[in-house]
Amino acid sequence: MPLVHDRCICLRKFEYSETSQILTLFSREHGLLRAMAKGAHRRTKAGASKFDGGVDLLDIGQAVFTHDPARELSTLTEWSLREGHLELRKCLRGMYLGQYAAELMGFLVEEHDPHPDLFVAMEKCLAELSTSRREEAFLGFELELLRQAGYLAELSMCVLCHNELSDRGPASFSPARGGIVCRSCLPKVAQTMPFDLRLLRLVQGLLKLPRVDGAIQRLPRLSRHQTDPINRLILSHIEHTLGRRMRMSAYIFDKR
Ligand SMILES: [Zn+2]
């Protein structure tokens, strides 16, 4: 089976036995894959370990693995840690956002479907999560992930009548319809959530910002007061679309 070299981010890990791990990796050129790291925790007599002592969540490494999209599990044969995010690991909020980004990536991207731009965007996002720009960095990445994975909700016009929303009153979002709903269409839709019109205008503006390598440029400074309601709207859309709960969301919002 062919061996390939690629840069990877560890999105999920599962300790398989005392010595092995099953990893979900997002690779730059080969997309999402699951890999068995046999002997990840085993050390030689000299104290050396095959995978730098095991692969941790959000670690970025240069990997060598078997590549056969027909097989469910690749075999990781080499892992050389390139970025262990030491700063990020000291910041609880940043770590939660990083793990949430990894969870979303793991569910929204298809296996073996390469998205090199998203790889670069996630790497940049993880680097910024340890800084004071973490909230806007996360939101920018989340929007780009949704866009590239084809899960972006309709936020530019009413999902029913396709008219732009007027500047009167709150907007409403329908997870079932996957978009915002104008006031005249509101009676036709069950179970909507109100959404501040100013925040809707903010997201619409973010989606129009220029992008380089999949990362939104010139992101304004944003506070959790702004990003929390937007992240919640996106979460309800994702959970409705995928039909499953996102585990990390409990750590992202103060209360649901
Ligand atoms: Zn409408």
Short mmCIF file of C-alpha atoms and ligand atoms in Angstrom, two decimals:
data_model
loop_
_atom_site.label_atom_id
_atom_site.label_comp_id
_atom_site.label_asym_id
_atom_site.label_seq_id
_atom_site.Cartn_x
_atom_site.Cartn_y
_atom_site.Cartn_z
CA MET A 1 0.00 0.00 0.00
CA PRO A 2 1.40 3.45 -0.87
CA LEU A 3 2.84 5.55 1.94
CA VAL A 4 2.27 9.28 1.79
CA HIS A 5 3.77 12.23 3.67
CA ASP A 6 1.48 15.03 4.76
CA ARG A 7 1.04 17.70 7.40
CA CYS A 8 -1.84 16.83 9.73
CA ILE A 9 -3.88 18.27 12.58
CA CYS A 10 -5.17 15.78 15.16
CA LEU A 11 -8.94 16.31 15.48
CA ARG A 12 -9.84 13.37 17.68
CA LYS A 13 -7.98 10.63 19.51
CA PHE A 14 -9.04 7.42 21.06
CA GLU A 15 -6.70 5.38 23.23
CA TYR A 16 -7.09 1.98 21.62
CA SER A 17 -4.99 -0.13 23.95
CA GLU A 18 -2.19 0.55 26.40
CA THR A 19 0.13 1.25 23.54
CA SER A 20 -1.97 2.33 20.54
CA GLN A 21 -4.21 5.21 19.47
CA ILE A 22 -6.86 5.64 16.80
CA LEU A 23 -6.64 9.18 15.48
CA THR A 24 -8.88 11.32 13.31
CA LEU A 25 -6.47 13.47 11.35
CA PHE A 26 -7.15 16.37 9.03
CA SER A 27 -4.36 16.32 6.47
CA ARG A 28 -3.52 19.19 4.15
CA GLU A 29 -3.43 17.27 0.88
CA HIS A 30 -5.49 14.14 1.63
CA GLY A 31 -8.33 15.53 3.71
CA LEU A 32 -9.89 13.84 6.71
CA LEU A 33 -8.73 10.33 7.60
CA ARG A 34 -8.73 7.91 10.48
CA ALA A 35 -5.46 6.28 11.34
CA MET A 36 -4.20 3.63 13.71
CA ALA A 37 -1.02 4.62 15.51
CA LYS A 38 0.31 1.27 16.70
CA GLY A 39 2.76 1.51 19.53
CA ALA A 40 2.14 5.24 19.99
CA HIS A 41 2.93 5.04 23.68
CA ARG A 42 5.61 2.37 23.48
CA ARG A 43 9.19 3.39 24.19
CA THR A 44 12.41 1.76 23.18
CA LYS A 45 14.99 0.85 25.82
CA ALA A 46 16.77 4.10 24.99
CA GLY A 47 13.56 5.98 25.86
CA ALA A 48 12.73 7.02 22.30
CA SER A 49 9.13 6.71 21.14
CA LYS A 50 7.88 6.15 17.64
CA PHE A 51 5.38 9.05 17.66
CA ASP A 52 7.07 11.60 19.92
CA GLY A 53 5.30 10.07 22.94
CA GLY A 54 1.82 9.89 21.43
CA VAL A 55 -0.31 12.33 19.49
CA ASP A 56 -2.45 14.83 21.38
CA LEU A 57 -5.61 16.65 20.36
CA LEU A 58 -4.90 19.69 18.12
CA ASP A 59 -1.24 18.68 17.69
CA ILE A 60 0.11 19.46 14.24
CA GLY A 61 2.67 17.07 12.86
CA GLN A 62 4.39 15.85 9.77
CA ALA A 63 2.97 12.37 9.26
CA VAL A 64 3.63 9.33 7.13
CA PHE A 65 0.67 7.00 6.66
CA THR A 66 -0.79 4.37 4.37
CA HIS A 67 -3.25 5.90 1.95
CA ASP A 68 -6.09 3.87 0.50
CA PRO A 69 -9.49 5.62 0.48
CA ALA A 70 -11.17 2.22 0.15
CA ARG A 71 -9.95 1.26 3.63
CA GLU A 72 -11.56 2.59 6.76
CA LEU A 73 -8.33 2.91 8.72
CA SER A 74 -4.95 4.15 7.58
CA THR A 75 -1.84 3.13 9.45
CA LEU A 76 0.29 5.91 10.84
CA THR A 77 3.92 4.92 10.49
CA GLU A 78 5.65 8.19 11.46
CA TRP A 79 4.68 11.34 13.33
CA SER A 80 6.95 14.26 13.92
CA LEU A 81 5.43 17.01 16.06
CA ARG A 82 5.61 20.45 14.45
CA GLU A 83 3.27 22.48 16.68
CA GLY A 84 2.09 21.38 20.13
CA HIS A 85 0.30 24.69 20.93
CA LEU A 86 2.00 25.22 24.30
CA GLU A 87 0.57 28.75 24.64
CA LEU A 88 -2.92 27.61 23.68
CA ARG A 89 -2.86 24.82 26.28
CA LYS A 90 -2.55 27.48 29.01
CA CYS A 91 -5.77 29.20 27.86
CA LEU A 92 -8.95 27.32 28.75
CA ARG A 93 -11.27 29.35 26.50
CA GLY A 94 -8.86 29.00 23.60
CA MET A 95 -8.60 25.23 24.13
CA TYR A 96 -12.39 24.85 24.22
CA LEU A 97 -12.72 26.81 20.97
CA GLY A 98 -9.93 24.75 19.41
CA GLN A 99 -11.58 21.48 20.41
CA TYR A 100 -14.95 22.75 19.17
CA ALA A 101 -13.32 23.68 15.84
CA ALA A 102 -11.89 20.14 15.68
CA GLU A 103 -15.28 18.59 16.45
CA LEU A 104 -17.02 20.65 13.74
CA MET A 105 -14.31 19.81 11.24
CA GLY A 106 -14.61 16.10 12.06
CA PHE A 107 -18.34 16.10 11.33
CA LEU A 108 -18.68 18.60 8.48
CA VAL A 109 -15.89 17.47 6.16
CA GLU A 110 -16.11 14.20 4.24
CA GLU A 111 -13.31 11.66 4.60
CA HIS A 112 -10.62 11.69 1.88
CA ASP A 113 -11.94 14.96 0.42
CA PRO A 114 -8.96 17.37 0.41
CA HIS A 115 -9.49 20.99 1.49
CA PRO A 116 -5.97 22.48 1.61
CA ASP A 117 -7.37 26.00 2.12
CA LEU A 118 -9.32 24.85 5.17
CA PHE A 119 -6.20 23.21 6.53
CA VAL A 120 -4.32 26.49 6.34
CA ALA A 121 -7.30 28.37 7.80
CA MET A 122 -7.53 25.97 10.75
CA GLU A 123 -3.81 26.16 11.41
CA LYS A 124 -4.03 29.98 11.49
CA CYS A 125 -7.12 29.86 13.68
CA LEU A 126 -5.41 27.56 16.22
CA ALA A 127 -2.44 29.93 16.35
CA GLU A 128 -4.75 32.87 17.10
CA LEU A 129 -6.82 31.11 19.76
CA SER A 130 -4.10 31.80 22.34
CA THR A 131 -4.28 35.55 21.63
CA SER A 132 -6.87 38.22 22.45
CA ARG A 133 -8.21 37.82 18.88
CA ARG A 134 -9.55 34.33 19.62
CA GLU A 135 -13.29 35.06 19.32
CA GLU A 136 -13.15 36.62 15.85
CA ALA A 137 -10.52 34.09 14.73
CA PHE A 138 -12.82 31.23 15.69
CA LEU A 139 -15.92 32.78 14.09
CA GLY A 140 -14.03 33.55 10.88
CA PHE A 141 -12.82 29.96 10.69
CA GLU A 142 -16.25 28.57 11.51
CA LEU A 143 -17.88 30.57 8.70
CA GLU A 144 -15.22 29.46 6.23
CA LEU A 145 -15.60 25.83 7.30
CA LEU A 146 -19.37 26.03 6.76
CA ARG A 147 -18.90 27.67 3.39
CA GLN A 148 -16.34 25.18 2.09
CA ALA A 149 -18.17 22.15 3.48
CA GLY A 150 -21.46 23.39 1.96
CA TYR A 151 -23.26 23.89 5.27
CA LEU A 152 -23.60 27.66 5.30
CA ALA A 153 -27.16 28.73 6.12
CA GLU A 154 -28.98 31.30 3.98
CA LEU A 155 -28.14 34.54 5.77
CA SER A 156 -28.36 37.10 2.97
CA MET A 157 -32.12 36.98 2.30
CA CYS A 158 -35.34 35.39 3.51
CA VAL A 159 -35.08 31.66 2.87
CA LEU A 160 -38.78 31.51 1.84
CA CYS A 161 -39.55 34.58 -0.30
CA HIS A 162 -35.92 35.48 -1.20
CA ASN A 163 -36.47 39.13 -0.28
CA GLU A 164 -33.85 41.04 1.65
CA LEU A 165 -34.78 41.72 5.24
CA SER A 166 -35.99 45.22 6.09
CA ASP A 167 -34.36 47.09 8.92
CA ARG A 168 -37.45 46.87 11.12
CA GLY A 169 -37.71 44.50 14.06
CA PRO A 170 -35.66 41.41 14.91
CA ALA A 171 -34.75 38.84 12.32
CA SER A 172 -35.71 35.21 12.83
CA PHE A 173 -33.79 32.09 12.02
CA SER A 174 -35.31 28.75 11.13
CA PRO A 175 -32.96 25.77 11.69
CA ALA A 176 -35.43 23.55 9.80
CA ARG A 177 -35.42 25.83 6.73
CA GLY A 178 -31.72 26.56 7.09
CA GLY A 179 -31.94 30.32 6.90
CA ILE A 180 -33.36 33.61 8.06
CA VAL A 181 -37.06 34.34 7.70
CA CYS A 182 -38.60 37.77 7.08
CA ARG A 183 -41.50 39.17 9.10
CA SER A 184 -44.14 38.45 6.48
CA CYS A 185 -43.07 34.82 6.11
CA LEU A 186 -42.70 34.27 9.85
CA PRO A 187 -46.30 32.95 10.37
CA LYS A 188 -45.59 30.17 7.84
CA VAL A 189 -42.68 28.72 9.80
CA ALA A 190 -42.76 26.84 13.08
CA GLN A 191 -39.93 27.00 15.60
CA THR A 192 -37.81 29.97 14.74
CA MET A 193 -35.28 31.67 16.96
CA PRO A 194 -35.07 35.46 17.16
CA PHE A 195 -31.82 36.91 15.94
CA ASP A 196 -30.62 40.46 16.45
CA LEU A 197 -30.73 42.32 13.14
CA ARG A 198 -27.46 44.13 13.92
CA LEU A 199 -25.72 40.77 14.36
CA LEU A 200 -27.22 39.55 11.10
CA ARG A 201 -25.78 42.62 9.35
CA LEU A 202 -22.45 41.87 11.07
CA VAL A 203 -22.34 38.27 9.75
CA GLN A 204 -23.39 39.42 6.29
CA GLY A 205 -20.46 41.86 6.38
CA LEU A 206 -18.01 39.16 7.55
CA LEU A 207 -19.04 36.89 4.68
CA LYS A 208 -18.16 39.64 2.20
CA LEU A 209 -14.64 40.24 3.56
CA PRO A 210 -11.74 39.20 1.31
CA ARG A 211 -10.22 35.76 1.88
CA VAL A 212 -6.69 34.51 1.42
CA ASP A 213 -5.98 30.74 1.59
CA GLY A 214 -9.43 30.18 3.04
CA ALA A 215 -8.92 32.62 5.91
CA ILE A 216 -11.10 35.73 6.16
CA GLN A 217 -8.94 38.85 6.17
CA ARG A 218 -9.42 42.10 8.09
CA LEU A 219 -11.71 40.58 10.70
CA PRO A 220 -12.93 43.26 13.09
CA ARG A 221 -12.45 42.85 16.84
CA LEU A 222 -15.44 40.99 18.24
CA SER A 223 -16.59 40.31 21.79
CA ARG A 224 -18.43 37.26 23.07
CA HIS A 225 -21.47 39.52 23.39
CA GLN A 226 -21.45 39.52 19.58
CA THR A 227 -20.03 36.08 18.77
CA ASP A 228 -22.03 33.97 21.26
CA PRO A 229 -25.44 34.57 19.58
CA ILE A 230 -23.90 34.01 16.12
CA ASN A 231 -22.17 30.79 17.25
CA ARG A 232 -25.46 29.64 18.79
CA LEU A 233 -27.34 30.23 15.54
CA ILE A 234 -24.69 28.28 13.63
CA LEU A 235 -24.81 25.49 16.23
CA SER A 236 -28.59 25.12 15.94
CA HIS A 237 -28.25 25.01 12.15
CA ILE A 238 -25.51 22.37 12.28
CA GLU A 239 -27.24 20.23 14.90
CA HIS A 240 -30.48 20.33 12.96
CA THR A 241 -28.77 19.51 9.67
CA LEU A 242 -26.62 16.68 11.04
CA GLY A 243 -29.26 15.41 13.47
CA ARG A 244 -26.77 15.18 16.31
CA ARG A 245 -25.57 17.22 19.26
CA MET A 246 -22.13 18.78 19.29
CA ARG A 247 -20.42 17.63 22.48
CA MET A 248 -18.09 20.63 22.86
CA SER A 249 -20.91 23.17 22.61
CA ALA A 250 -21.58 22.69 26.35
CA TYR A 251 -18.15 24.26 27.01
CA ILE A 252 -18.51 27.09 24.50
CA PHE A 253 -21.63 28.80 25.88
CA ASP A 254 -22.23 29.69 29.51
CA LYS A 255 -25.67 28.13 29.38
CA ARG A 256 -27.89 26.72 26.68
ZN ZN B 1 -39.89 36.09 3.42
#
